[in-house]
mmCIF file of C-alpha atoms and ligand atoms in Angstrom:
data_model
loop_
_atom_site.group_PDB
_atom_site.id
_atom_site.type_symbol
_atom_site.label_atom_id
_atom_site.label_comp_id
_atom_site.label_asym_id
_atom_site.label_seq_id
_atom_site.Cartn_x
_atom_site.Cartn_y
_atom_site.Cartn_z
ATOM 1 C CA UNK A 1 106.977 117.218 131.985
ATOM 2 C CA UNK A 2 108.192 113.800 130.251
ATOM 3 C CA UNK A 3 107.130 113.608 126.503
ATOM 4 C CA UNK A 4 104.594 110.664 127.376
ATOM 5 C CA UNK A 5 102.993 113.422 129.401
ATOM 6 C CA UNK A 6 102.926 115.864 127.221
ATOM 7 C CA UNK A 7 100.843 113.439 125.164
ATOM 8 C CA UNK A 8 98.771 112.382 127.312
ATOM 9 C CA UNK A 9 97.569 116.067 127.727
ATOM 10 C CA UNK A 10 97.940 116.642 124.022
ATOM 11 C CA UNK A 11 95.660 113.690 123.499
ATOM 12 C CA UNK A 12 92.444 115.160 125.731
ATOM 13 C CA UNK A 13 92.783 118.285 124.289
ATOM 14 C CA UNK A 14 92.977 116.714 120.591
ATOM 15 C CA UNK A 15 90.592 114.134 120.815
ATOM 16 C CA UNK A 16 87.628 116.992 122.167
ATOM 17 C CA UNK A 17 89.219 119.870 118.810
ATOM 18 C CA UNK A 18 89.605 116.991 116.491
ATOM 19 C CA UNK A 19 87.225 114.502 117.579
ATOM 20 C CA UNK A 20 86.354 113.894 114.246
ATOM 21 C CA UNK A 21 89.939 113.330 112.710
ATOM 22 C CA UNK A 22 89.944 110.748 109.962
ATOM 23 C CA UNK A 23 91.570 109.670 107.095
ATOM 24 C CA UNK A 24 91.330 112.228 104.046
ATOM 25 C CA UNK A 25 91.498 110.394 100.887
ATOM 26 C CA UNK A 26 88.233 108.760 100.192
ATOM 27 C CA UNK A 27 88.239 104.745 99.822
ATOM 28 C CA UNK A 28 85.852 101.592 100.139
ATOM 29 C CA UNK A 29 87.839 98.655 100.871
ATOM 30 C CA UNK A 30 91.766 97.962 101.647
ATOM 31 C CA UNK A 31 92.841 98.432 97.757
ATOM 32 C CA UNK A 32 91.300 101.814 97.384
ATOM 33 C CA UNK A 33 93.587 102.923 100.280
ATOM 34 C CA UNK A 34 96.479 101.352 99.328
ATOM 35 C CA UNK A 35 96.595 103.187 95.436
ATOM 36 C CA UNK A 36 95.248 106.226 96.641
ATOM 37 C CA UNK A 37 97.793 106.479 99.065
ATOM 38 C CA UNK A 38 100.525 106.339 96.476
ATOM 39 C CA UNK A 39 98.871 108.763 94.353
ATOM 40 C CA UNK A 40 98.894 110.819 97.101
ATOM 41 C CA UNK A 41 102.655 111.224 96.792
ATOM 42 C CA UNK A 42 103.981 115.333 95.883
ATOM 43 C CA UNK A 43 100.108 115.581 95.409
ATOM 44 C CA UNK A 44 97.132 116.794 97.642
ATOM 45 C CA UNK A 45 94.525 114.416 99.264
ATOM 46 C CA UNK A 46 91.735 116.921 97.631
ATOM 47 C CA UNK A 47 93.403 116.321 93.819
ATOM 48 C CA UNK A 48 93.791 112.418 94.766
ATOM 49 C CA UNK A 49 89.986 112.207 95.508
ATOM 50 C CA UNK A 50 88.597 114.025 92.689
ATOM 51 C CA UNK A 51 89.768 111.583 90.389
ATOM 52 C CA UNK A 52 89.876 108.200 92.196
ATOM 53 C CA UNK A 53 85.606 107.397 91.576
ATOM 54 C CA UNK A 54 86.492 107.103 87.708
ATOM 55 C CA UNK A 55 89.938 105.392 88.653
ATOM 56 C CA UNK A 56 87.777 102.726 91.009
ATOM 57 C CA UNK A 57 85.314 102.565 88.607
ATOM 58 C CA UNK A 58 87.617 101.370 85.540
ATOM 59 C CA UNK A 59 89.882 99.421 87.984
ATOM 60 C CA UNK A 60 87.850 97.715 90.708
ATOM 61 C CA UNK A 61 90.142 94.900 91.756
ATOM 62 C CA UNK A 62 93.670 93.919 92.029
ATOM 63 C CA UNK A 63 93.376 91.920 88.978
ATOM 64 C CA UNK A 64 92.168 94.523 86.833
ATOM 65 C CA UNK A 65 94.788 97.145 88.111
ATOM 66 C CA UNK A 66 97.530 93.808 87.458
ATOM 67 C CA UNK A 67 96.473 93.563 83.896
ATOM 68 C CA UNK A 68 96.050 97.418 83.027
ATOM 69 C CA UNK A 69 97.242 98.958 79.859
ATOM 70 C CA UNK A 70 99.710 101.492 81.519
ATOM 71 C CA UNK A 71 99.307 104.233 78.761
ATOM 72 C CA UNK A 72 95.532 104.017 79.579
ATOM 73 C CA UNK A 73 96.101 103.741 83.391
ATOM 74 C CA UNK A 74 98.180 106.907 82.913
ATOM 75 C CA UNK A 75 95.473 108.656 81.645
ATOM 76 C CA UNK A 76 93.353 108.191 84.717
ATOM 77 C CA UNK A 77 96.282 109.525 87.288
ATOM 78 C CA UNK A 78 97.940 112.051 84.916
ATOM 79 C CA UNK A 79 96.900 114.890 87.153
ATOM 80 C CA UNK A 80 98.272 113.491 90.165
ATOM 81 C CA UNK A 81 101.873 114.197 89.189
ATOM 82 C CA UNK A 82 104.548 111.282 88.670
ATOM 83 C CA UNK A 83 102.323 109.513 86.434
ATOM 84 C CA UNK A 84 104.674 107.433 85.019
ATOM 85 C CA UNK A 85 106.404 105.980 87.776
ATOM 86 C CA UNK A 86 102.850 105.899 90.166
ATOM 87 C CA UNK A 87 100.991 103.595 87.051
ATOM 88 C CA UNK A 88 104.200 101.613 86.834
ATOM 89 C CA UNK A 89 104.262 100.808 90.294
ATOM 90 C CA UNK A 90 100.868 100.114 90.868
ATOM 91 C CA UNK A 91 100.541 97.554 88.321
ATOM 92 C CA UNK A 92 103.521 95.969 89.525
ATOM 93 C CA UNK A 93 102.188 95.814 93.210
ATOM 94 C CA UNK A 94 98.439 94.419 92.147
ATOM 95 C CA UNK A 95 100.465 91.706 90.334
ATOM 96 C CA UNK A 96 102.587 90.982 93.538
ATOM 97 C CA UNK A 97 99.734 91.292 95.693
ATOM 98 C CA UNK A 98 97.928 88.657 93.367
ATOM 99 C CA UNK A 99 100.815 86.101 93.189
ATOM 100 C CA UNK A 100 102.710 86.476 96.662
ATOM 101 C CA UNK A 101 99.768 87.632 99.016
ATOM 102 C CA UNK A 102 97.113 85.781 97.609
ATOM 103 C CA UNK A 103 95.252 88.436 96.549
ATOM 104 C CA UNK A 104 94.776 90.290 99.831
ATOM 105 C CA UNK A 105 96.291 93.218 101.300
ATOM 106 C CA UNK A 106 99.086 92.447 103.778
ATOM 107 C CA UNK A 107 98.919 93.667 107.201
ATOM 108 C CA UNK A 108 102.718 93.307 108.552
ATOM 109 C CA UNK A 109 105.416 96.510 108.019
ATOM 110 C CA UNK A 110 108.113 93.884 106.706
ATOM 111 C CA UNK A 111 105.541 92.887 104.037
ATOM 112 C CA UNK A 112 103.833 95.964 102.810
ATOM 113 C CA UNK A 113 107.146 97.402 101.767
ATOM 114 C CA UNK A 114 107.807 94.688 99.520
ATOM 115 C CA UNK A 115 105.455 95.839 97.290
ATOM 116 C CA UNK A 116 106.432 98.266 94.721
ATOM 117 C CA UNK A 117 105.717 101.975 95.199
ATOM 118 C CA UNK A 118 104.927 101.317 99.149
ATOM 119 C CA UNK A 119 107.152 102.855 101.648
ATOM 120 C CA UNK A 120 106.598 103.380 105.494
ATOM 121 C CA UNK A 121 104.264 105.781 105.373
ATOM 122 C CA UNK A 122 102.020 103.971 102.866
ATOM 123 C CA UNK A 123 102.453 101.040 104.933
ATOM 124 C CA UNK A 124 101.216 102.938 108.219
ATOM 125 C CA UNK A 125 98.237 104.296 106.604
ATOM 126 C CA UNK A 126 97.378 100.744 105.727
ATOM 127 C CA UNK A 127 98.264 99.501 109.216
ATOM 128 C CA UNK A 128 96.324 101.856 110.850
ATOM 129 C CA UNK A 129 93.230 102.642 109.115
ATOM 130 C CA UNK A 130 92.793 99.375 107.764
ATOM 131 C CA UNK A 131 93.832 96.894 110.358
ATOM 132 C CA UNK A 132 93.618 99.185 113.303
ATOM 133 C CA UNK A 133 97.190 98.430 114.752
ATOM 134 C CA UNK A 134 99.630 100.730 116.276
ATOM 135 C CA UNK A 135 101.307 103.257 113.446
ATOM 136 C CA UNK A 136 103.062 106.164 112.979
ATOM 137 C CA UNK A 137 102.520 108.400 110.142
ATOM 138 C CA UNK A 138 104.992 110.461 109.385
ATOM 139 C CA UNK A 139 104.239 112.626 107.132
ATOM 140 C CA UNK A 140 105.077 116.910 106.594
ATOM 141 C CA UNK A 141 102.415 117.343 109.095
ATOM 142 C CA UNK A 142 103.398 114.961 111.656
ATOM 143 C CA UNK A 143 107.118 116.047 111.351
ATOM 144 C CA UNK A 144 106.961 119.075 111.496
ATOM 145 C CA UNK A 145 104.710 119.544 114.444
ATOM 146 C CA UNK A 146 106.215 116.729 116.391
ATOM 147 C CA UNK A 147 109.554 118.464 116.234
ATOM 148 C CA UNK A 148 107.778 121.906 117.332
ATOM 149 C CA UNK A 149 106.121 120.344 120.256
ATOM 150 C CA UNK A 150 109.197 118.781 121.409
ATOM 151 C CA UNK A 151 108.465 114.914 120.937
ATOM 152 C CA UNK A 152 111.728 114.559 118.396
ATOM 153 C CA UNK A 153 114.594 115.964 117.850
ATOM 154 C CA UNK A 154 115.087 114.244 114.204
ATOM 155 C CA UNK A 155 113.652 115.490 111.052
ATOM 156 C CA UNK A 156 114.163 111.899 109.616
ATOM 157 C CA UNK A 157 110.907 110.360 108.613
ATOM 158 C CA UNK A 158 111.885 106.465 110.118
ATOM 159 C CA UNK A 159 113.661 108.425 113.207
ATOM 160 C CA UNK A 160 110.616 110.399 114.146
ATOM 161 C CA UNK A 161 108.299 106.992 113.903
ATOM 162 C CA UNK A 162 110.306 105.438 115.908
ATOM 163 C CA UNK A 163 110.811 108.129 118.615
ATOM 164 C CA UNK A 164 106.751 108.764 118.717
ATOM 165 C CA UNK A 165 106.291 105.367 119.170
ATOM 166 C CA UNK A 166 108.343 105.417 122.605
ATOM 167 C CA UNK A 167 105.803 108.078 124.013
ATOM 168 C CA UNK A 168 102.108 107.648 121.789
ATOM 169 C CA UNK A 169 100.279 105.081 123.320
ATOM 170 C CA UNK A 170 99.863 102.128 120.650
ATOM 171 C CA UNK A 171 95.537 102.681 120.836
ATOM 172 C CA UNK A 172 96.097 106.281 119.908
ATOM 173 C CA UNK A 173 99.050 106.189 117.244
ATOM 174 C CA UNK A 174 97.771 106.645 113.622
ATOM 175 C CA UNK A 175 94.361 108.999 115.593
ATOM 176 C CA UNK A 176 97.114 111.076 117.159
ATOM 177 C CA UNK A 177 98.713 111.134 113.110
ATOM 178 C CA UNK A 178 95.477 112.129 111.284
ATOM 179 C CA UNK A 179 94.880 114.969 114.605
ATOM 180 C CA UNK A 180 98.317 116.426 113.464
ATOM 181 C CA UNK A 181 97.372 116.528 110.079
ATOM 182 C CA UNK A 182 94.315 118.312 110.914
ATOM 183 C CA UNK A 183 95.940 120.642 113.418
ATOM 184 C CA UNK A 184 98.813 121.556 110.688
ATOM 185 C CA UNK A 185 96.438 122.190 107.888
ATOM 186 C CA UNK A 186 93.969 124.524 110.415
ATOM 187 C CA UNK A 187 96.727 126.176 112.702
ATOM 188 C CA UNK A 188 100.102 124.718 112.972
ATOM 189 C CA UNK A 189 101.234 125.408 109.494
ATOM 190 C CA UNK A 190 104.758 125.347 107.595
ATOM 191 C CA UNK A 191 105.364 129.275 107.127
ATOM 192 C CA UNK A 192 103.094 130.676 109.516
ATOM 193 C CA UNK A 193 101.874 128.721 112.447
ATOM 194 C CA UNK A 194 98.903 130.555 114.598
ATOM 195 C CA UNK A 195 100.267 130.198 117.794
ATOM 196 C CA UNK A 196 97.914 132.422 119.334
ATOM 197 C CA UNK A 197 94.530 130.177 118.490
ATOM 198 C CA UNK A 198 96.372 127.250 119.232
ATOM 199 C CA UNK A 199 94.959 124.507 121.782
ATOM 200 C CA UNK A 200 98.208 122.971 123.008
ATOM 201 C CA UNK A 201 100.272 125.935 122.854
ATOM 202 C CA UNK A 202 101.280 125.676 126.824
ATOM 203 C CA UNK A 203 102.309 122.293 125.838
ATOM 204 C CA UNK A 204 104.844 123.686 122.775
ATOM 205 C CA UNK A 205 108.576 124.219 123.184
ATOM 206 C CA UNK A 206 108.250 126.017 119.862
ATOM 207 C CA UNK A 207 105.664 128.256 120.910
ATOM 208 C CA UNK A 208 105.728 131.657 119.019
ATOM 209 C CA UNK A 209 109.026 130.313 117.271
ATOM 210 C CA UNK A 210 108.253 130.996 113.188
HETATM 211 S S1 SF4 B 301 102.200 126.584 119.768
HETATM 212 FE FE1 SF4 B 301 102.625 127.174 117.639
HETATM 213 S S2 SF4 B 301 104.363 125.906 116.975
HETATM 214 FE FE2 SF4 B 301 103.491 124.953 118.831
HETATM 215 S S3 SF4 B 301 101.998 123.426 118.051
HETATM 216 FE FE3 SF4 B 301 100.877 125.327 118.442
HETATM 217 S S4 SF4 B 301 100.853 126.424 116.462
HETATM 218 FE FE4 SF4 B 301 102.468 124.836 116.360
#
């Protein structure tokens, strides 16, 4: 079976078990994403969302984030980990996205990693589940279980994007991503995956391989 087959069967069975996959972190509009997305960073979606209402609240537009004290922005994130660096880099990409984007969030990958504190997998989330064009997300989950199915061989983040996007049909890209986060955090996890409940196990070359 070639690996755009495997897909294609992976994405049937996916798309009935994790029909509703979806972005985790909780936003409104393009800018919510895009900061909660780097807070996200060596942090859980779960911590991210309990303290991005109050964050949105003080901060609601670029401007505001641009012109934020960054002691008092700090104290808004703290609990997110990497305070320091995540307030510093968010008010310098609100003030980039103000003067070189004209205050909107860009769409293209060569732009979104211009901007301070965004990296390719920001960038994909922002691709995707904003603008709704092809994107891989590579993050732990997506690695992990890529490489377990068989779909890479690489364990490098930009390696694995680019080898899923040889074999994930572009309509189904970032879906497939947010399924694989779902499937990693319910069966296919890090130390222990449950091999035995899992719904694309006859697809797996890692099947039953800890
Ligand atoms: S068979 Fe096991 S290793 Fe393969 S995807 Fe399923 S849970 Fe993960």
């Amino acid at each position: 079976m070639t690996k755009k087959e495997k897909i294609f069967e992976i994405r049937k069975i996916f798309d009935v078990v994790y029909a509703d996959a979806d972005c985790s972190l909780d936003h409104a509009e393009p800018l919510q994403l895009l900061i909660a997305t780097q807070l996200a960073a060596q942090c859980t979606d779960a911590r991210v969302n309990l303290i991005t209402p109050a964050l949105f609240e003080r901060y609601p537009t670029a401007a505001d984030f641009a012109n934020a004290d960054i002691k008092e922005l700090e104290s808004y994130i703290y609990s997110t980990g990497f305070y320091h660096n995540k307030a510093k880099n968010i008010i310098l990409c609100c003030q980039m996205i103000i003067d070189k984007f004209d205050s909107k969030i860009p769409s293209s990958m060569e732009e979104l990693i211009r901007l301070p504190g965004v990296g390719r997998k920001t960038a994909s989330i922002i691709i995707g589940d904003i603008y709704h064009k092809p994107a891989i997300v590579v993050d732990t989950h997506c690695k992990r279980i890529a490489k377990r199915i068989g779909l890479t061989e690489n364990t490098d983040p930009t390696k694995v994007e680019f080898d899923l996007f040889k074999v994930v049909p572009p309509d189904y890209s970032y879906i497939f991503c947010h399924q694989l986060v779902y499937h990693g955090r319910a069966i296919c996890k890090s130390q222990r995956p449950n091999c035995a409940a899992c719904c694309v196990a006859h697809l797996c070359d890692k099947k039953g391989v800890k």
